[in-house]
Amino acid sequence: MHEVALMEDILAIVDRHKNGQGFDYVNEIELIVGDISNVMPEALFMAFDMLKASGEYPFLLEDAMLVMEQEAAEARCTVCKRNYKPDNRFAFCPDCEMPSGEIIKGEVFQIISYEGGRYDESEAQ
Ligand SMILES: [Zn+2]
């Protein structure tokens, strides 16, 4: 399940970035995942819950959420210039049946944003 490794990378990036922002905790991470990005959203959610529960990422609040936006795949045929929805990255154009589609959407896998904050002075241990 390579989603665990991906999630570890995401948490490491967020952790580093939140230090620059002066945040103590993170309560939401939003990702965008393309339909043909080779990432399974369900596996990513599982990895997030598992890593959150592991205690290795104390900056994640107990009720921290992972939000995932999915991007539909889109390809453009380089022969007839038609846009179509490919099943995968080697899709055939429905018009001219050429396997020459250029993927223009759906391969993305990125952090869009995250939310965090600081603990109150009084709450700080
Ligand atoms: Zn075509």
CSV table of C-alpha atoms and ligand atoms in Angstrom, one decimal:
chain,number,residue,atom,x,y,z
A,1,MET,CA,0.0,0.0,0.0
A,2,HIS,CA,2.1,2.9,-1.2
A,3,GLU,CA,-0.6,5.3,0.1
A,4,VAL,CA,1.0,5.0,3.6
A,5,ALA,CA,4.3,6.3,2.2
A,6,LEU,CA,2.5,9.1,0.3
A,7,MET,CA,0.6,10.1,3.5
A,8,GLU,CA,3.9,10.1,5.4
A,9,ASP,CA,5.3,12.5,2.8
A,10,ILE,CA,2.3,14.7,3.0
A,11,LEU,CA,2.4,14.9,6.8
A,12,ALA,CA,6.1,15.6,6.8
A,13,ILE,CA,5.5,18.5,4.3
A,14,VAL,CA,2.6,19.9,6.4
A,15,ASP,CA,4.7,19.5,9.6
A,16,ARG,CA,7.6,21.5,8.2
A,17,HIS,CA,5.3,24.1,6.6
A,18,LYS,CA,3.2,24.6,9.8
A,19,ASN,CA,6.4,25.3,11.8
A,20,GLY,CA,7.1,28.3,9.4
A,21,GLN,CA,3.5,29.5,10.1
A,22,GLY,CA,3.9,29.2,13.8
A,23,PHE,CA,1.1,26.6,14.1
A,24,ASP,CA,1.1,24.1,16.9
A,25,TYR,CA,-1.5,21.9,15.5
A,26,VAL,CA,-3.2,20.9,12.3
A,27,ASN,CA,-6.9,20.1,12.2
A,28,GLU,CA,-7.5,19.7,8.5
A,29,ILE,CA,-5.6,18.8,5.3
A,30,GLU,CA,-7.1,19.1,1.9
A,31,LEU,CA,-5.8,17.2,-1.1
A,32,ILE,CA,-6.6,17.0,-4.7
A,33,VAL,CA,-6.4,13.6,-6.2
A,34,GLY,CA,-6.8,12.9,-9.9
A,35,ASP,CA,-8.9,9.9,-11.1
A,36,ILE,CA,-5.9,8.4,-12.8
A,37,SER,CA,-3.2,9.6,-10.4
A,38,ASN,CA,-2.5,6.0,-9.3
A,39,VAL,CA,-3.6,6.9,-5.7
A,40,MET,CA,-6.6,5.1,-4.1
A,41,PRO,CA,-8.6,7.6,-2.0
A,42,GLU,CA,-9.9,5.0,0.4
A,43,ALA,CA,-6.4,3.7,1.0
A,44,LEU,CA,-5.3,7.3,1.6
A,45,PHE,CA,-8.0,7.9,4.2
A,46,MET,CA,-7.0,4.6,5.9
A,47,ALA,CA,-3.4,5.7,5.9
A,48,PHE,CA,-4.3,9.0,7.4
A,49,ASP,CA,-6.3,7.5,10.2
A,50,MET,CA,-3.6,4.9,10.9
A,51,LEU,CA,-0.8,7.5,11.0
A,52,LYS,CA,-2.9,9.9,13.1
A,53,ALA,CA,-3.5,7.1,15.6
A,54,SER,CA,0.2,6.1,15.7
A,55,GLY,CA,1.1,9.0,17.8
A,56,GLU,CA,4.1,9.9,15.6
A,57,TYR,CA,2.4,13.0,14.4
A,58,PRO,CA,1.4,14.8,17.6
A,59,PHE,CA,0.6,18.0,15.8
A,60,LEU,CA,-2.5,16.3,14.3
A,61,LEU,CA,-5.5,16.8,16.5
A,62,GLU,CA,-7.5,13.8,17.4
A,63,ASP,CA,-10.4,14.9,15.3
A,64,ALA,CA,-8.2,16.2,12.4
A,65,MET,CA,-9.8,15.6,9.0
A,66,LEU,CA,-8.5,14.6,5.6
A,67,VAL,CA,-10.5,16.3,2.9
A,68,MET,CA,-10.1,15.0,-0.7
A,69,GLU,CA,-11.2,16.6,-3.8
A,70,GLN,CA,-11.2,14.4,-6.9
A,71,GLU,CA,-10.3,15.6,-10.3
A,72,ALA,CA,-11.9,13.8,-13.2
A,73,ALA,CA,-9.6,12.6,-16.0
A,74,GLU,CA,-9.6,14.3,-19.3
A,75,ALA,CA,-7.6,13.7,-22.4
A,76,ARG,CA,-7.2,15.4,-25.7
A,77,CYS,CA,-6.7,13.5,-28.9
A,78,THR,CA,-3.6,14.8,-30.7
A,79,VAL,CA,-5.0,13.7,-34.0
A,80,CYS,CA,-8.6,14.9,-34.1
A,81,LYS,CA,-8.2,17.4,-31.2
A,82,ARG,CA,-11.3,16.0,-29.5
A,83,ASN,CA,-11.4,16.1,-25.7
A,84,TYR,CA,-12.6,12.9,-24.0
A,85,LYS,CA,-12.6,11.1,-20.7
A,86,PRO,CA,-10.0,8.3,-20.6
A,87,ASP,CA,-10.3,5.2,-18.5
A,88,ASN,CA,-6.7,5.3,-17.8
A,89,ARG,CA,-3.5,7.0,-19.2
A,90,PHE,CA,-3.4,4.8,-22.3
A,91,ALA,CA,-7.0,5.6,-23.4
A,92,PHE,CA,-8.0,5.4,-27.1
A,93,CYS,CA,-9.8,8.3,-28.7
A,94,PRO,CA,-13.5,7.4,-29.1
A,95,ASP,CA,-13.6,9.1,-32.5
A,96,CYS,CA,-10.5,8.1,-34.4
A,97,GLU,CA,-9.5,5.2,-32.1
A,98,MET,CA,-5.9,6.4,-32.0
A,99,PRO,CA,-4.1,5.7,-28.7
A,100,SER,CA,-2.7,9.2,-28.9
A,101,GLY,CA,-4.5,11.0,-26.2
A,102,GLU,CA,-2.6,13.5,-24.2
A,103,ILE,CA,-3.7,13.5,-20.6
A,104,ILE,CA,-4.6,17.1,-19.6
A,105,LYS,CA,-6.4,16.4,-16.3
A,106,GLY,CA,-6.6,13.7,-13.7
A,107,GLU,CA,-3.0,12.9,-12.9
A,108,VAL,CA,-2.7,15.5,-10.1
A,109,PHE,CA,-1.9,14.6,-6.5
A,110,GLN,CA,-1.3,17.7,-4.4
A,111,ILE,CA,-1.9,19.3,-1.1
A,112,ILE,CA,-4.3,22.2,-1.7
A,113,SER,CA,-4.4,23.6,1.8
A,114,TYR,CA,-4.4,22.8,5.4
A,115,GLU,CA,-5.8,24.4,8.6
A,116,GLY,CA,-4.0,24.8,11.8
A,117,GLY,CA,-3.6,27.0,14.8
A,118,ARG,CA,-1.8,27.7,18.1
A,119,TYR,CA,-2.6,26.5,21.5
A,120,ASP,CA,-3.6,29.1,24.1
A,121,GLU,CA,-0.7,30.2,26.3
A,122,SER,CA,-2.8,28.9,29.2
A,123,GLU,CA,-3.2,25.5,27.6
A,124,ALA,CA,0.5,25.2,26.7
A,125,GLN,CA,2.2,22.5,28.7
B,1,ZN,ZN,-9.2,11.4,-32.1
